[in-house]
PDB file of C-alpha atoms in Angstrom:
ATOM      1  CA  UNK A   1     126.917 117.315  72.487  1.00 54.00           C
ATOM      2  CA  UNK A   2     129.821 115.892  74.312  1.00 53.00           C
ATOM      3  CA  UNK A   3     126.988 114.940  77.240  1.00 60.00           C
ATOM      4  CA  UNK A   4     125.092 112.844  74.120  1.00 61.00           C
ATOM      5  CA  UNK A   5     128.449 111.453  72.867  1.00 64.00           C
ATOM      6  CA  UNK A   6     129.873 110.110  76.322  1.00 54.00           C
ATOM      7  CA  UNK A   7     126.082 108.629  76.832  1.00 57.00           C
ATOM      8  CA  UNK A   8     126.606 106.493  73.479  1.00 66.00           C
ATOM      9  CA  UNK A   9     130.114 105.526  74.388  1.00 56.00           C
ATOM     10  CA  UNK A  10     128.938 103.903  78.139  1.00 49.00           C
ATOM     11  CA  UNK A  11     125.881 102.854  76.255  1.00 60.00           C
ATOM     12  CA  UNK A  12     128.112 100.653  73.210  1.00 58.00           C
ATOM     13  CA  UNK A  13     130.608  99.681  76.512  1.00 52.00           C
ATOM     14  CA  UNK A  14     128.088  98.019  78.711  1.00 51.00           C
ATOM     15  CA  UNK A  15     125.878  96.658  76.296  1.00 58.00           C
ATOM     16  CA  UNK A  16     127.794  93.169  75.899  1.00 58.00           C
ATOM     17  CA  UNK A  17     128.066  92.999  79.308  1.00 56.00           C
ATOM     18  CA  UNK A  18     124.552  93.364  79.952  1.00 63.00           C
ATOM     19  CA  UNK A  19     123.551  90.755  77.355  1.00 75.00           C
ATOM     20  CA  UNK A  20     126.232  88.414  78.970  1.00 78.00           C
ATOM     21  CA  UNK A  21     124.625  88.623  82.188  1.00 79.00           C
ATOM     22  CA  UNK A  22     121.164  88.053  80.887  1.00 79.00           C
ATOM     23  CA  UNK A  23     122.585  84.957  79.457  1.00 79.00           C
ATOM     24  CA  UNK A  24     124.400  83.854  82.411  1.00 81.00           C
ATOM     25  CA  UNK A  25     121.007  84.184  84.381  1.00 80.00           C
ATOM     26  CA  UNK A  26     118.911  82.042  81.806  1.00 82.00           C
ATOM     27  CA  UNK A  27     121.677  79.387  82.302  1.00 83.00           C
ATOM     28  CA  UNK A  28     121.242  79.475  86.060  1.00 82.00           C
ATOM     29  CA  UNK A  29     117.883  79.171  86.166  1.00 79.00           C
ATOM     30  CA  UNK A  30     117.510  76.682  83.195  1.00 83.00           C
ATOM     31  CA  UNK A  31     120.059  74.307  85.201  1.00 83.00           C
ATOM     32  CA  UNK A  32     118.117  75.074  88.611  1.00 79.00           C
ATOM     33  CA  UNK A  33     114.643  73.876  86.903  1.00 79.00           C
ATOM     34  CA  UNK A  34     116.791  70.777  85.615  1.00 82.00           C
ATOM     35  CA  UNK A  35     118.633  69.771  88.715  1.00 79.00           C
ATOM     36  CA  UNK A  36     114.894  70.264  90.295  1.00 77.00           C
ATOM     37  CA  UNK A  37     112.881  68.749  87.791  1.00 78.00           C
ATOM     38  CA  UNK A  38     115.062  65.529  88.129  1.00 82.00           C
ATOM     39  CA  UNK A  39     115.335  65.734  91.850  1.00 78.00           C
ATOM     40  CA  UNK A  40     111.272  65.749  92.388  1.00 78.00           C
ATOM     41  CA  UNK A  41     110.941  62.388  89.472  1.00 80.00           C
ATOM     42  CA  UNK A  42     113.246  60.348  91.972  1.00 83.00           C
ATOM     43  CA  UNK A  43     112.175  61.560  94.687  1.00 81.00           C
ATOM     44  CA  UNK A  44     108.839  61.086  94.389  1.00 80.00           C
ATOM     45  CA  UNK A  45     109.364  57.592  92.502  1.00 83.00           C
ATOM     46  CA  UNK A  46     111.493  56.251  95.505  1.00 87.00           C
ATOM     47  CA  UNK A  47     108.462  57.272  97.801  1.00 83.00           C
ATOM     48  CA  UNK A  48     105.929  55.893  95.332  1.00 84.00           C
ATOM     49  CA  UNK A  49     107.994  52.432  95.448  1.00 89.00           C
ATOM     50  CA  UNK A  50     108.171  52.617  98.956  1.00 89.00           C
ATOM     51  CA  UNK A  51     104.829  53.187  99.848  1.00 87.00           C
ATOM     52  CA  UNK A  52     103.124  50.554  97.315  1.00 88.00           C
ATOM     53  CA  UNK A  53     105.484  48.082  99.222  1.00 91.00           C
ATOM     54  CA  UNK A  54     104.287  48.763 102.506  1.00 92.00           C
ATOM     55  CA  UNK A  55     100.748  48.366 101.651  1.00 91.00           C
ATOM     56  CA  UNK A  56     101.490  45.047 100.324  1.00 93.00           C
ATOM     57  CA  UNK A  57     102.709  43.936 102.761  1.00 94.00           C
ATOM     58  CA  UNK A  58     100.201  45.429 105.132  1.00 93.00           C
ATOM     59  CA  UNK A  59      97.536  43.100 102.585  1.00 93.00           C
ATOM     60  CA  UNK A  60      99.406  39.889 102.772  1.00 94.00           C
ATOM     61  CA  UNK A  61     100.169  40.346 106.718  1.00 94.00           C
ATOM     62  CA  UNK A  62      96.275  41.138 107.053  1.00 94.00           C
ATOM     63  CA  UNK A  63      95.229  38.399 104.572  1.00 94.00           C
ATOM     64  CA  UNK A  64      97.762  36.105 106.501  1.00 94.00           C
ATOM     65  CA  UNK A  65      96.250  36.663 109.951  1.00 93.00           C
ATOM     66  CA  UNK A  66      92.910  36.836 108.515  1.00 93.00           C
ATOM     67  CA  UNK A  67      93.662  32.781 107.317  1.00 92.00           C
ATOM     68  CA  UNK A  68      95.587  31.994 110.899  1.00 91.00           C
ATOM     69  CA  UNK A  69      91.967  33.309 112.921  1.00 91.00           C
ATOM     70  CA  UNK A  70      89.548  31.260 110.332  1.00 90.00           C
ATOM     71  CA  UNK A  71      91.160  27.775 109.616  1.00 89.00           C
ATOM     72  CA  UNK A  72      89.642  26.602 112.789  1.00 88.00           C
ATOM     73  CA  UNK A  73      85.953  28.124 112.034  1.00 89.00           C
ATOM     74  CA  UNK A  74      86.215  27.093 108.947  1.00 88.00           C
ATOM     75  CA  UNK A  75      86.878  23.171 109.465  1.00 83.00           C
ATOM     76  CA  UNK A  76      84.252  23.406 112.205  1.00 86.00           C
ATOM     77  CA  UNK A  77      82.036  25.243 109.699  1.00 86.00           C
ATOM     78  CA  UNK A  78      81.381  28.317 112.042  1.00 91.00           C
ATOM     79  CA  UNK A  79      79.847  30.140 109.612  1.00 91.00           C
ATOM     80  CA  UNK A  80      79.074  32.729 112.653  1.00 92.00           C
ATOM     81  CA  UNK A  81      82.508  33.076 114.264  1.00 93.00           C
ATOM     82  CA  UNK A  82      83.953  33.283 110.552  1.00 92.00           C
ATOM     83  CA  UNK A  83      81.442  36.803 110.089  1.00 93.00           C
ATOM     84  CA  UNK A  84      82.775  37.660 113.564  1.00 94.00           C
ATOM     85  CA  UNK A  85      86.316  37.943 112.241  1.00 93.00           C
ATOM     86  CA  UNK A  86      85.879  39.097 108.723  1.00 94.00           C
ATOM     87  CA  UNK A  87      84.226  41.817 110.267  1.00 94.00           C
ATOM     88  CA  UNK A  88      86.685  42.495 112.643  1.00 93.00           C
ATOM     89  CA  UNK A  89      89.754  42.673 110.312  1.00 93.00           C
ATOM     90  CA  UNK A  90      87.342  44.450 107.409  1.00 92.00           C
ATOM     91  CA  UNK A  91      87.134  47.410 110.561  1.00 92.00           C
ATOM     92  CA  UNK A  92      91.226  48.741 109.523  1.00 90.00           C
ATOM     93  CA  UNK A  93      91.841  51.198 107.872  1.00 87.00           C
ATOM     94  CA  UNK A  94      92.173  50.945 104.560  1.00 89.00           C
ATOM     95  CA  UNK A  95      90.658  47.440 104.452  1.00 93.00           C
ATOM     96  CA  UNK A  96      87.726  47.686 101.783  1.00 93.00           C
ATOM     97  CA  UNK A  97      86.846  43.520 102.613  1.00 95.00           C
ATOM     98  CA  UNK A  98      87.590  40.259 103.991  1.00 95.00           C
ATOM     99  CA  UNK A  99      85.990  37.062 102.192  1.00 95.00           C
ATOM    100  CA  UNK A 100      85.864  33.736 103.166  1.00 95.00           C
ATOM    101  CA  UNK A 101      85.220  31.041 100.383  1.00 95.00           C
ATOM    102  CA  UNK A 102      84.863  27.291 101.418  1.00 93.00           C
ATOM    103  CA  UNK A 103      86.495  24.778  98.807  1.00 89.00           C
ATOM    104  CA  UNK A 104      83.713  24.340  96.792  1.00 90.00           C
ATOM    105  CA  UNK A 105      83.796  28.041  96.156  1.00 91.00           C
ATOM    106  CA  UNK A 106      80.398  29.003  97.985  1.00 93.00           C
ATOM    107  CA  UNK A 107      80.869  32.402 100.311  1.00 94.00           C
ATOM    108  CA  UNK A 108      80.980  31.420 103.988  1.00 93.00           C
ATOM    109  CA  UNK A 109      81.409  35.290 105.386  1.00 94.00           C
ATOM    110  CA  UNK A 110      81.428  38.235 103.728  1.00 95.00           C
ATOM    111  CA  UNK A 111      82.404  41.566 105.140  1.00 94.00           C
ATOM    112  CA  UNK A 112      79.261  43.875 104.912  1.00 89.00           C
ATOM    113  CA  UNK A 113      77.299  41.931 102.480  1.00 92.00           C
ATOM    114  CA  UNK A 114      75.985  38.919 104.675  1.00 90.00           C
ATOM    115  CA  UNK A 115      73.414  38.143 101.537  1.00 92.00           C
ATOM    116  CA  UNK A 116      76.488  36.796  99.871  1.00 91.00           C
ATOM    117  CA  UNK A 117      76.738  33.651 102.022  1.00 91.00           C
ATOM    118  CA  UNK A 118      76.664  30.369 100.101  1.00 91.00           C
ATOM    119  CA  UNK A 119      76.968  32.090  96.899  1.00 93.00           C
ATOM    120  CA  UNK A 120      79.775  31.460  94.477  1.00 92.00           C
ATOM    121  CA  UNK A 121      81.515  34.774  92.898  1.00 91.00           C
ATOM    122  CA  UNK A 122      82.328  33.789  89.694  1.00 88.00           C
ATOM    123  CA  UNK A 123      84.091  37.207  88.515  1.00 90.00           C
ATOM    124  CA  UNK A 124      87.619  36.903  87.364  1.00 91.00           C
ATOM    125  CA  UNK A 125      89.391  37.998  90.167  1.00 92.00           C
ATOM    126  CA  UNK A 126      87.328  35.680  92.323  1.00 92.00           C
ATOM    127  CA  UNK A 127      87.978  32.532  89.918  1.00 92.00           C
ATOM    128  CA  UNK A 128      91.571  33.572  90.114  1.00 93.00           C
ATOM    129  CA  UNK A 129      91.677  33.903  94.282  1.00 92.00           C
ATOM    130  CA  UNK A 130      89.917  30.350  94.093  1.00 92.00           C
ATOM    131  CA  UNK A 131      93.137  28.821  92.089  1.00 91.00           C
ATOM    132  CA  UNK A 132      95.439  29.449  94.070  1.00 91.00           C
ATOM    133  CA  UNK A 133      97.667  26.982  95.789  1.00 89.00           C
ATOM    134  CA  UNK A 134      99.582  29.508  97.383  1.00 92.00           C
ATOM    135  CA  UNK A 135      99.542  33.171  98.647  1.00 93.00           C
ATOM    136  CA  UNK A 136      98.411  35.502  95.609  1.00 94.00           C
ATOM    137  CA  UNK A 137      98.528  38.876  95.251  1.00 95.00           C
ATOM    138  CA  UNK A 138      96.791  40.631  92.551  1.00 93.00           C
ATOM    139  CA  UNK A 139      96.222  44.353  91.487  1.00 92.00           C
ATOM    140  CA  UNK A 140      92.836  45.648  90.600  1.00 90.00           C
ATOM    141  CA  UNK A 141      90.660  48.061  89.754  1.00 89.00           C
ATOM    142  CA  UNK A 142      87.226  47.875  91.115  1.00 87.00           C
ATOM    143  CA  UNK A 143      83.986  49.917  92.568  1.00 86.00           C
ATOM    144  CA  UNK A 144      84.794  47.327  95.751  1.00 84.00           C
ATOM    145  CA  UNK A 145      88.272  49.269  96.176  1.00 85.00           C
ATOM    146  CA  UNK A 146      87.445  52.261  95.491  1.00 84.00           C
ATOM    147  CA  UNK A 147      89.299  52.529  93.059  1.00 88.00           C
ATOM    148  CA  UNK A 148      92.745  50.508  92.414  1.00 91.00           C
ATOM    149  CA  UNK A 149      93.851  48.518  95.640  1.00 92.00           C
ATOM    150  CA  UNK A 150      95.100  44.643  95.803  1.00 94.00           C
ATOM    151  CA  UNK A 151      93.551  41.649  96.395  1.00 95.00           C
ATOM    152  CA  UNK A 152      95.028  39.281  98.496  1.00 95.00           C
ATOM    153  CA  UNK A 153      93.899  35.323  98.166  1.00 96.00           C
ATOM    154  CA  UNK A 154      95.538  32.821 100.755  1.00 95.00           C
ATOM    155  CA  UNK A 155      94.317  29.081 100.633  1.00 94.00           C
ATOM    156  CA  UNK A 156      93.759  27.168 104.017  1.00 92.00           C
ATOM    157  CA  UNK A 157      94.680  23.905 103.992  1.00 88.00           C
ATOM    158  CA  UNK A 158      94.220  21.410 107.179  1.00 76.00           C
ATOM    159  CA  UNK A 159      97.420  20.522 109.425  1.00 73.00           C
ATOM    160  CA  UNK A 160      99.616  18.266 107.528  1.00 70.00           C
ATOM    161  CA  UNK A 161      97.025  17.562 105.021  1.00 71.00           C
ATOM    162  CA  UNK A 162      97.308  18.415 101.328  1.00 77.00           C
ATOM    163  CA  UNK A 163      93.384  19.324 100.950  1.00 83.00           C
ATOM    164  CA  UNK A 164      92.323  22.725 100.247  1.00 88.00           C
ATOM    165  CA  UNK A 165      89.697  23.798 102.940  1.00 89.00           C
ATOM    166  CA  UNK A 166      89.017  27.385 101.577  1.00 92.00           C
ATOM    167  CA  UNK A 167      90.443  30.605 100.606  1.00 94.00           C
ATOM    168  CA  UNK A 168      90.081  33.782 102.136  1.00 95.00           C
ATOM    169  CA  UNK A 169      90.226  37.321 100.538  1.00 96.00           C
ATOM    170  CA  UNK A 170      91.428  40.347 101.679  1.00 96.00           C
ATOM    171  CA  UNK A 171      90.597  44.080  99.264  1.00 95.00           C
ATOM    172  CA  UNK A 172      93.056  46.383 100.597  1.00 94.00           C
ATOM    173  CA  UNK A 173      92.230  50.157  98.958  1.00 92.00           C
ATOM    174  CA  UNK A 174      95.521  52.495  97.634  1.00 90.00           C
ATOM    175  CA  UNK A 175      93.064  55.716  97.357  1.00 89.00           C
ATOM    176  CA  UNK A 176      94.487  56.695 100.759  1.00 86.00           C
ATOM    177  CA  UNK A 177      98.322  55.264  99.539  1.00 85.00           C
ATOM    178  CA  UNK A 178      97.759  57.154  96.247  1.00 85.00           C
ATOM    179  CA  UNK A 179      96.654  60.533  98.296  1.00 86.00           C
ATOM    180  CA  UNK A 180      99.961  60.624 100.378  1.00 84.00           C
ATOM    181  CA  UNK A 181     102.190  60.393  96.911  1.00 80.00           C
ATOM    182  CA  UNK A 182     100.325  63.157  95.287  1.00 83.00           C
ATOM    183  CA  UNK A 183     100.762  65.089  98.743  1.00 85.00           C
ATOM    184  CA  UNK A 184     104.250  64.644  98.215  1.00 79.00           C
ATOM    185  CA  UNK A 185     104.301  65.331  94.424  1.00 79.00           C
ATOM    186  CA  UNK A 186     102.935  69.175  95.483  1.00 82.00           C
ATOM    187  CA  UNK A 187     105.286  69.648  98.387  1.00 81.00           C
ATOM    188  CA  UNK A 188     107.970  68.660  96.016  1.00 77.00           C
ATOM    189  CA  UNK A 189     106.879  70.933  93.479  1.00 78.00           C
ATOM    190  CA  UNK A 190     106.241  73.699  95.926  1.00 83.00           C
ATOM    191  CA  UNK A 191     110.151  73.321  96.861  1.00 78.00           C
ATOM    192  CA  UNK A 192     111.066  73.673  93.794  1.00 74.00           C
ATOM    193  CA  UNK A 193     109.250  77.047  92.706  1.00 78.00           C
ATOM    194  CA  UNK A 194     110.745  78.697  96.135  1.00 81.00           C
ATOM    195  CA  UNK A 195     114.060  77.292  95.314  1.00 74.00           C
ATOM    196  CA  UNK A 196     113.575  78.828  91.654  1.00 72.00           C
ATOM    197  CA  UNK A 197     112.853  82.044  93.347  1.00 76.00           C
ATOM    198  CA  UNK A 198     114.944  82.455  95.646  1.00 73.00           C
TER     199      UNK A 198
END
């Protein structure tokens, strides 16, 4: 009897304590999923930032150099040496294709699809490319990319002239881009659950 009574007693005693340190071990964890939670978002949003800004400019130093190798071929209309090099920068990575449009529109090289040559694209982002005066970057979404990628149009213009000569197009693809952030999204994540249990 006395055995049963001094159980109850040590029973009634430690029972608040026991409830206060289930509570104080729900807080713990609650503020480790929280501090964790917000840690991965900016994390992985400074590393998405960072690599969608080095792949533009990747595109507009590719697109750049791409315009620098074909001004020449393309006032001497070298339609030949113009496939040469579109070729030859469409070979990096992540390049999906290089275009070169004379001013009248009409494709003088196309990476891949030489069938294309003296025909005018007349799809949106093509009309757009064609506008330009200046160095334009746009983001798209297309079966060309792969997916989403950008599209980089740079006009040619002769030495100390005002005319427009041509445009050339550069598709670079983010699949690859868009891979490394996920990779980093599940490392992230990973942390976190062996932070959680340790």
């Amino acid at each position: 009897m006395k055995t049963a009574n001094l159980l109850t007693f040590l029973q009634a005693f430690f029972q608040p304590w026991s409830s206060l340190r289930r509570k104080f071990i729900l807080v713990i964890v609650l503020v480790q999923l929280s501090v964790m939670g917000l840690v991965t978002v900016v994390i992985e949003h400074r590393q998405q930032k960072t690599i969608l800004a080095e792949s533009r400019k990747r595109a507009l130093s590719l697109a750049s150099n791409l315009a620098a190798l074909s001004e020449g071929y393309m006032l001497s209309y070298n339609f030949v040496k113009l496939e040469q090099t579109v070729e030859q920068i469409a070979a990096q990575d992540d390049v999906a294709y290089a275009i070169v449009q004379l001013h009248d529109g009409k494709v003088a090289a196309y990476s891949g699809h030489p069938e294309q040559q003296g025909q005018i694209l007349d799809d949106p982002v093509s009309r757009q490319a064609l506008r330009a005066r200046q160095a334009l970057l746009q983001v798209v979404t297309s079966q060309a990319l792969g997916g989403e990628g950008y599209e980089v149009a740079i006009p040619v213009f002769a030495a100390g002239g005002t005319r427009k000569w041509g445009t050339v197009r550069l598709g670079l693809s983010l699949v690859d881009a868009r891979n490394e952030i996920h990779k980093t999204s599940q490392g992230l994540f990973l942390l976190g659950i062996i932070a959680l249990a340790l």
